[in-house]
Each structure stands twice: as C-alpha cells, then as structure tokens.
Amino acid sequence: MSIAQQRTGSFETAASEAGRRKTILGRIMLWAVSIAIAIYVFAPLYWVFIQSLMLEPDIFRWPPYVVPPRVTLANYTKVFTMPDTPVIRWIFNSAFVSFSRIGLELTIATLAAYAFARLEFPGRDKIFFGILTTMMIPGQVTLIPTYLIMGRLKWIDTYHALIWPGAASVFPIFMLRQFFQTIPRELEEAAILDGCGRLRVLWKVIVPLSTPAYSALAIFIFMGNWNDLFWPLIITNSLEMRTLVPGLTILRGTYSTQRGLVMAAAAFSVVPVMIFYAIFQRRIIEGVAMTGLTGQ
C-alpha cells in the first residue's frame, strides 16, 4: 500500500469519526431540548394534580412538596358536594355542549366540504375563497351581533345559545375539503355506476375513508368547546347553565383560600381532553398529515 493510499484511508476514518461525533452530539441536543419542552409543558399539569391530592397545610408549606407527603381524595369528594357550586352540572354541560358541537359541526362541514371538493357549479372556488376569508375576522367583532340575535330568539341562558353559534365553522369545512380531494375519483365513479346517488356515495365511500380527518377535527372541536371561557361566560346567567371552565372562575372566587378544592376542579377540566387525545392521537396525526398532501 502506497503512502498516498494510507493517507487517504486515514482521512476517511477521521471524517467518519467526526461525522459520528456530530450525529451523537445532535441527538444529545435534540433529547435535551425535547426533555426541556416536556418539563415546561407537563410541570403545571403535575402541579395541579399533586396539589389536588394534598391537604391544605401541605399545599401552603414552603418550600413546597414535589411529592405529596400525604395523599387524600378529600378535595375530590368535597368538590362534588358543595351546594353553591354545582360542579357535576358544569361537567355535564361541558360534555353535552362539546359532543353536540362535534356532531353538528362535522355534519355541516361534511356536506359543505363535499360540495366544494366534488360538485361543479358556477363560482365554486370564489365562494370557497370568500368563506375562507371569514377566518380572518376576530370573534370579538361578531360577539355583539350574535348576542343580540340570541336575545331576539330568547335563547340567552339556554343550551341553544351554547351550541348553535359557530356550528358552521370554516376550519372543519376547509380541512375536510382538502382531505376529500386526496380520495381518488375512481372510487366515487365506481359507486355511481353501481347505482349510488351523491349522498350515498358521500356516506358509504367518502366518509369511511376520511376517519383520520374526522378524528383530528373531533379532538379540535372538543378542546375548543370544553376549554371555552369567553362565550359561555357572556351568554349564561344562572349557575346551572355554566360550563366547567367559567364555573372554575366562580369556584376560585368563592373558595380562593381552599386551593386544594380549586385544583381538584381544575383537574377535571384537564383529564377529559388528555384522555380524548390519547385515544385518537394516531388518527389525529394521520389526518393532519394527509390533509396537506393535496395541492389543489
């Protein structure tokens, strides 16, 4: 072996070792950043849960406990039995409104998205663009007109006012329209040749193939309505019609010195969203990823 070949081999070995070090260093930095972000996200949630399981003297101790010295479920028991803050009713209202909005928004969005994705009619793209532009209008701009409409309909402090406004949301229409365009037209044409009408093609062919998009939209709609504070706080007057998140503001004002009770109620506002996301996590990622495949 010549001297030139030896030098070339040594250079290649050094380059491969340097590349390996860079790869290891990059992985270490990626893990460090990921762990830091995870701590930043989950630390408040962990703090809520451990304080909901602690007694009041332990909660106000300084320095605070990282692990509860004594675990108790007294806060969870008491939060359901307080007469002046009907937490169980608030949880029911939040669940009823959230699931009602999921069904209503997905039904309306399915019909509209299919029309914009598959049907040919004059001005289709211009109408769709006009609908998309409404996403740039802040909700605060339409707040007063919507409230006045609810008053004219005598829907203030009712489930109608919590469910119907925003039932025809633009984002679900946009997302489903984009997803429908990724489905091959040949499947639709084959179903039509077999004697299916448009609605039957939609419900028997398009909708079953779009479950990832529906799963992603379901969690988005659920989270948006479950965590909504502003509209329920304005449109409801009685304690019985409040949802959970606005109810927490009342609970915090009434029992501000009993932090364990407030944390226990706050935990109930977090757990359903986490469970919902854990169940549909894979389909949510698939739905969001596949929605961006079309460039039409």
Tab-separated table of C-alpha atoms in Angstrom:
chain	number	residue	atom	x	y	z
A	1	MET	CA	0.000	0.000	0.000
A	2	SER	CA	1.383	3.384	-1.025
A	3	ILE	CA	1.759	6.382	1.280
A	4	ALA	CA	-0.983	8.252	-0.621
A	5	GLN	CA	-3.440	5.395	-0.077
A	6	GLN	CA	-2.621	5.275	3.634
A	7	ARG	CA	-3.190	8.996	3.968
A	8	THR	CA	-6.488	8.725	2.069
A	9	GLY	CA	-7.630	5.917	4.361
A	10	SER	CA	-6.698	7.852	7.488
A	11	PHE	CA	-8.560	10.947	6.204
A	12	GLU	CA	-11.684	8.854	5.544
A	13	THR	CA	-11.503	7.313	9.018
A	14	ALA	CA	-11.128	10.739	10.633
A	15	ALA	CA	-14.032	12.121	8.596
A	16	SER	CA	-16.285	9.216	9.558
A	17	GLU	CA	-15.405	9.625	13.241
A	18	ALA	CA	-16.113	13.366	13.059
A	19	GLY	CA	-19.467	12.682	11.382
A	20	ARG	CA	-20.300	10.118	14.069
A	21	ARG	CA	-19.477	12.618	16.812
A	22	LYS	CA	-21.693	15.249	15.169
A	23	THR	CA	-24.548	12.740	14.953
A	24	ILE	CA	-24.213	11.796	18.630
A	25	LEU	CA	-23.958	15.463	19.649
A	26	GLY	CA	-27.044	16.300	17.561
A	27	ARG	CA	-29.039	13.510	19.199
A	28	ILE	CA	-27.981	14.636	22.673
A	29	MET	CA	-29.048	18.211	21.908
A	30	LEU	CA	-32.350	17.000	20.450
A	31	TRP	CA	-33.077	14.930	23.549
A	32	ALA	CA	-32.102	17.814	25.832
A	33	VAL	CA	-34.431	20.226	24.042
A	34	SER	CA	-37.258	17.649	23.983
A	35	ILE	CA	-36.907	16.972	27.711
A	36	ALA	CA	-36.871	20.710	28.475
A	37	ILE	CA	-40.051	21.259	26.434
A	38	ALA	CA	-41.737	18.254	28.093
A	39	ILE	CA	-40.913	19.602	31.554
A	40	TYR	CA	-42.186	23.057	30.565
A	41	VAL	CA	-45.490	21.581	29.326
A	42	PHE	CA	-46.164	18.969	31.985
A	43	ALA	CA	-44.884	20.765	35.090
A	44	PRO	CA	-48.059	22.894	35.518
A	45	LEU	CA	-50.254	19.832	34.993
A	46	TYR	CA	-48.248	17.860	37.531
A	47	TRP	CA	-48.530	20.766	39.989
A	48	VAL	CA	-52.319	20.834	39.605
A	49	PHE	CA	-52.663	17.104	40.204
A	50	ILE	CA	-50.377	16.833	43.237
A	51	GLN	CA	-51.975	19.848	44.925
A	52	SER	CA	-55.431	18.378	44.339
A	53	LEU	CA	-54.269	15.324	46.320
A	54	MET	CA	-52.764	17.268	49.233
A	55	LEU	CA	-54.156	18.693	52.449
A	56	GLU	CA	-54.286	22.472	52.846
A	57	PRO	CA	-51.367	22.728	55.348
A	58	ASP	CA	-49.165	20.747	52.942
A	59	ILE	CA	-50.169	22.918	49.958
A	60	PHE	CA	-49.114	26.193	51.608
A	61	ARG	CA	-45.858	24.839	53.014
A	62	TRP	CA	-42.623	26.482	51.890
A	63	PRO	CA	-40.533	25.114	50.300
A	64	PRO	CA	-43.332	23.239	48.538
A	65	TYR	CA	-43.552	19.476	48.342
A	66	VAL	CA	-42.643	17.949	44.992
A	67	VAL	CA	-44.207	14.644	46.066
A	68	PRO	CA	-47.304	14.712	48.310
A	69	PRO	CA	-46.370	13.549	51.818
A	70	ARG	CA	-49.993	12.517	52.458
A	71	VAL	CA	-52.338	11.613	49.592
A	72	THR	CA	-56.022	12.325	50.101
A	73	LEU	CA	-59.127	12.324	47.919
A	74	ALA	CA	-60.992	14.658	50.247
A	75	ASN	CA	-60.755	17.542	47.794
A	76	TYR	CA	-62.369	15.497	45.021
A	77	THR	CA	-65.106	14.321	47.371
A	78	LYS	CA	-65.860	17.810	48.649
A	79	VAL	CA	-65.833	19.483	45.220
A	80	PHE	CA	-68.848	17.386	44.190
A	81	THR	CA	-70.859	18.066	47.335
A	82	MET	CA	-70.669	21.869	47.564
A	83	PRO	CA	-74.235	23.224	47.237
A	84	ASP	CA	-73.365	26.685	45.917
A	85	THR	CA	-71.094	25.441	43.087
A	86	PRO	CA	-72.748	22.585	41.108
A	87	VAL	CA	-69.581	21.126	39.597
A	88	ILE	CA	-71.335	17.947	38.401
A	89	ARG	CA	-73.828	20.047	36.439
A	90	TRP	CA	-70.984	22.102	34.973
A	91	ILE	CA	-69.191	18.939	33.824
A	92	PHE	CA	-72.417	17.651	32.254
A	93	ASN	CA	-72.973	20.972	30.475
A	94	SER	CA	-69.427	20.986	29.101
A	95	ALA	CA	-69.704	17.401	27.883
A	96	PHE	CA	-73.171	17.913	26.385
A	97	VAL	CA	-72.181	21.095	24.558
A	98	SER	CA	-68.858	19.673	23.346
A	99	PHE	CA	-70.272	16.438	21.937
A	100	SER	CA	-73.269	18.221	20.455
A	101	ARG	CA	-70.960	20.633	18.677
A	102	ILE	CA	-68.842	17.750	17.376
A	103	GLY	CA	-71.846	16.094	15.747
A	104	LEU	CA	-73.313	19.345	14.442
A	105	GLU	CA	-70.100	20.843	13.077
A	106	LEU	CA	-68.926	17.633	11.422
A	107	THR	CA	-72.311	17.069	9.751
A	108	ILE	CA	-72.488	20.581	8.318
A	109	ALA	CA	-68.800	20.563	7.361
A	110	THR	CA	-69.140	17.203	5.601
A	111	LEU	CA	-71.941	18.409	3.331
A	112	ALA	CA	-70.249	21.719	2.554
A	113	ALA	CA	-66.788	20.219	2.036
A	114	TYR	CA	-68.103	17.550	-0.334
A	115	ALA	CA	-69.859	20.210	-2.404
A	116	PHE	CA	-66.681	22.291	-2.690
A	117	ALA	CA	-64.462	19.258	-3.375
A	118	ARG	CA	-66.556	17.289	-5.876
A	119	LEU	CA	-69.525	19.208	-7.246
A	120	GLU	CA	-69.172	21.576	-10.195
A	121	PHE	CA	-71.198	24.806	-10.003
A	122	PRO	CA	-70.600	28.411	-11.068
A	123	GLY	CA	-68.378	30.422	-8.746
A	124	ARG	CA	-67.458	27.430	-6.590
A	125	ASP	CA	-63.838	28.460	-5.962
A	126	LYS	CA	-64.750	32.110	-5.423
A	127	ILE	CA	-67.423	31.176	-2.877
A	128	PHE	CA	-64.973	28.890	-1.103
A	129	PHE	CA	-62.360	31.667	-1.017
A	130	GLY	CA	-64.977	34.055	0.365
A	131	ILE	CA	-65.782	31.590	3.141
A	132	LEU	CA	-62.091	31.226	3.971
A	133	THR	CA	-61.694	34.986	4.318
A	134	THR	CA	-64.158	34.944	7.224
A	135	MET	CA	-61.475	33.153	9.249
A	136	MET	CA	-59.599	36.468	9.388
A	137	ILE	CA	-62.483	38.164	11.222
A	138	PRO	CA	-61.900	38.096	15.019
A	139	GLY	CA	-64.662	36.531	17.073
A	140	GLN	CA	-64.938	39.703	19.151
A	141	VAL	CA	-66.227	41.561	16.086
A	142	THR	CA	-69.296	39.324	15.806
A	143	LEU	CA	-69.834	38.993	19.541
A	144	ILE	CA	-72.424	41.764	19.977
A	145	PRO	CA	-74.472	40.877	16.847
A	146	THR	CA	-74.530	37.226	17.887
A	147	TYR	CA	-75.637	38.155	21.411
A	148	LEU	CA	-78.429	40.343	20.025
A	149	ILE	CA	-79.605	37.502	17.780
A	150	MET	CA	-79.647	35.131	20.742
A	151	GLY	CA	-81.711	37.689	22.644
A	152	ARG	CA	-84.227	38.044	19.816
A	153	LEU	CA	-84.590	34.258	19.702
A	154	LYS	CA	-84.912	34.154	23.528
A	155	TRP	CA	-82.002	31.715	23.678
A	156	ILE	CA	-79.912	33.513	26.308
A	157	ASP	CA	-79.037	31.199	29.195
A	158	THR	CA	-80.063	28.088	27.204
A	159	TYR	CA	-78.266	25.203	25.530
A	160	HIS	CA	-79.250	26.607	22.132
A	161	ALA	CA	-77.046	29.652	22.671
A	162	LEU	CA	-74.122	27.449	23.714
A	163	ILE	CA	-74.401	25.052	20.777
A	164	TRP	CA	-75.717	26.765	17.643
A	165	PRO	CA	-73.419	29.804	17.264
A	166	GLY	CA	-70.376	28.671	15.346
A	167	ALA	CA	-71.963	25.386	14.250
A	168	ALA	CA	-70.909	26.087	10.639
A	169	SER	CA	-67.226	26.670	11.368
A	170	VAL	CA	-64.896	27.373	8.479
A	171	PHE	CA	-61.887	25.313	9.585
A	172	PRO	CA	-63.670	21.902	9.511
A	173	ILE	CA	-65.013	22.730	6.038
A	174	PHE	CA	-61.537	23.640	4.821
A	175	MET	CA	-59.859	20.595	6.359
A	176	LEU	CA	-62.435	18.090	5.068
A	177	ARG	CA	-62.454	19.668	1.617
A	178	GLN	CA	-58.681	19.263	1.414
A	179	PHE	CA	-58.923	15.669	2.621
A	180	PHE	CA	-61.733	14.741	0.218
A	181	GLN	CA	-59.565	15.897	-2.676
A	182	THR	CA	-56.964	13.249	-1.807
A	183	ILE	CA	-59.515	10.448	-2.307
A	184	PRO	CA	-59.378	9.004	-5.863
A	185	ARG	CA	-62.370	9.917	-8.004
A	186	GLU	CA	-62.372	6.382	-9.438
A	187	LEU	CA	-63.861	5.045	-6.192
A	188	GLU	CA	-66.685	7.549	-6.458
A	189	GLU	CA	-67.316	6.797	-10.124
A	190	ALA	CA	-67.433	3.063	-9.432
A	191	ALA	CA	-70.033	3.601	-6.711
A	192	ILE	CA	-72.123	5.815	-9.029
A	193	LEU	CA	-72.011	3.119	-11.736
A	194	ASP	CA	-73.345	0.664	-9.145
A	195	GLY	CA	-76.393	2.903	-8.707
A	196	CYS	CA	-75.389	5.045	-5.710
A	197	GLY	CA	-76.575	8.638	-5.530
A	198	ARG	CA	-74.437	11.518	-4.370
A	199	LEU	CA	-75.461	11.324	-0.710
A	200	ARG	CA	-74.979	7.564	-0.597
A	201	VAL	CA	-71.528	7.919	-2.170
A	202	LEU	CA	-70.709	10.507	0.472
A	203	TRP	CA	-71.810	8.426	3.462
A	204	LYS	CA	-70.733	4.999	2.157
A	205	VAL	CA	-67.452	5.821	0.384
A	206	ILE	CA	-66.061	9.258	1.267
A	207	VAL	CA	-66.817	9.418	4.987
A	208	PRO	CA	-65.420	5.935	5.885
A	209	LEU	CA	-62.179	6.774	4.057
A	210	SER	CA	-61.845	10.067	5.949
A	211	THR	CA	-61.804	8.787	9.521
A	212	PRO	CA	-58.312	10.250	10.247
A	213	ALA	CA	-59.556	13.737	9.340
A	214	TYR	CA	-62.735	13.285	11.376
A	215	SER	CA	-60.733	12.104	14.388
A	216	ALA	CA	-58.458	15.138	14.207
A	217	LEU	CA	-61.400	17.517	13.843
A	218	ALA	CA	-63.271	15.834	16.692
A	219	ILE	CA	-60.457	16.492	19.159
A	220	PHE	CA	-60.007	20.066	17.924
A	221	ILE	CA	-63.728	20.805	18.283
A	222	PHE	CA	-63.892	19.075	21.657
A	223	MET	CA	-60.914	21.002	23.027
A	224	GLY	CA	-62.207	24.307	21.693
A	225	ASN	CA	-65.623	23.909	23.294
A	226	TRP	CA	-64.515	22.204	26.512
A	227	ASN	CA	-61.973	24.957	27.229
A	228	ASP	CA	-64.166	27.833	26.039
A	229	LEU	CA	-64.456	30.583	28.640
A	230	PHE	CA	-65.500	33.795	26.917
A	231	TRP	CA	-68.788	32.904	25.178
A	232	PRO	CA	-70.334	30.719	27.941
A	233	LEU	CA	-69.439	33.375	30.493
A	234	ILE	CA	-71.323	36.015	28.493
A	235	ILE	CA	-74.339	34.083	27.239
A	236	THR	CA	-75.248	32.294	30.504
A	237	ASN	CA	-76.573	33.900	33.670
A	238	SER	CA	-77.551	31.103	36.047
A	239	LEU	CA	-75.156	28.767	37.821
A	240	GLU	CA	-76.947	25.726	36.396
A	241	MET	CA	-76.175	26.713	32.793
A	242	ARG	CA	-72.482	27.424	33.275
A	243	THR	CA	-69.927	25.106	31.752
A	244	LEU	CA	-66.919	23.857	33.702
A	245	VAL	CA	-64.283	26.432	32.723
A	246	PRO	CA	-66.450	29.503	33.515
A	247	GLY	CA	-67.554	27.675	36.646
A	248	LEU	CA	-63.936	27.453	37.768
A	249	THR	CA	-63.786	31.250	37.926
A	250	ILE	CA	-66.749	31.202	40.315
A	251	LEU	CA	-65.205	28.404	42.341
A	252	ARG	CA	-61.912	30.241	42.573
A	253	GLY	CA	-63.637	33.392	43.794
A	254	THR	CA	-65.750	31.541	46.363
A	255	TYR	CA	-63.063	29.202	47.687
A	256	SER	CA	-59.913	31.216	46.979
A	257	THR	CA	-58.332	30.154	50.282
A	258	GLN	CA	-59.014	26.440	49.661
A	259	ARG	CA	-56.557	25.786	46.871
A	260	GLY	CA	-56.988	22.014	47.024
A	261	LEU	CA	-60.647	22.312	46.002
A	262	VAL	CA	-59.821	24.642	43.131
A	263	MET	CA	-57.061	22.309	41.916
A	264	ALA	CA	-59.356	19.284	42.101
A	265	ALA	CA	-61.947	21.045	39.949
A	266	ALA	CA	-59.229	22.204	37.552
A	267	ALA	CA	-58.032	18.614	37.205
A	268	PHE	CA	-61.460	17.648	35.908
A	269	SER	CA	-61.127	20.266	33.180
A	270	VAL	CA	-57.822	18.763	32.031
A	271	VAL	CA	-58.377	14.996	32.269
A	272	PRO	CA	-61.101	14.591	29.571
A	273	VAL	CA	-59.002	16.423	26.974
A	274	MET	CA	-55.960	14.271	27.760
A	275	ILE	CA	-57.997	11.059	27.527
A	276	PHE	CA	-59.655	12.175	24.291
A	277	TYR	CA	-56.284	12.990	22.753
A	278	ALA	CA	-54.679	9.745	23.956
A	279	ILE	CA	-57.416	7.692	22.296
A	280	PHE	CA	-57.282	9.486	18.934
A	281	GLN	CA	-53.610	10.500	18.870
A	282	ARG	CA	-52.557	8.303	15.948
A	283	ARG	CA	-55.532	9.241	13.776
A	284	ILE	CA	-55.100	12.932	14.574
A	285	ILE	CA	-51.525	12.872	13.268
A	286	GLU	CA	-52.604	10.906	10.191
A	287	GLY	CA	-55.457	13.293	9.487
A	288	VAL	CA	-53.354	16.432	9.748
A	289	ALA	CA	-50.551	14.904	7.655
A	290	MET	CA	-52.795	13.569	4.888
A	291	THR	CA	-54.799	16.791	4.671
A	292	GLY	CA	-51.705	18.577	3.408
A	293	LEU	CA	-50.975	16.074	0.628
A	294	THR	CA	-53.167	17.812	-1.933
A	295	GLY	CA	-52.068	20.981	-3.587
A	296	GLN	CA	-55.403	21.711	-5.199
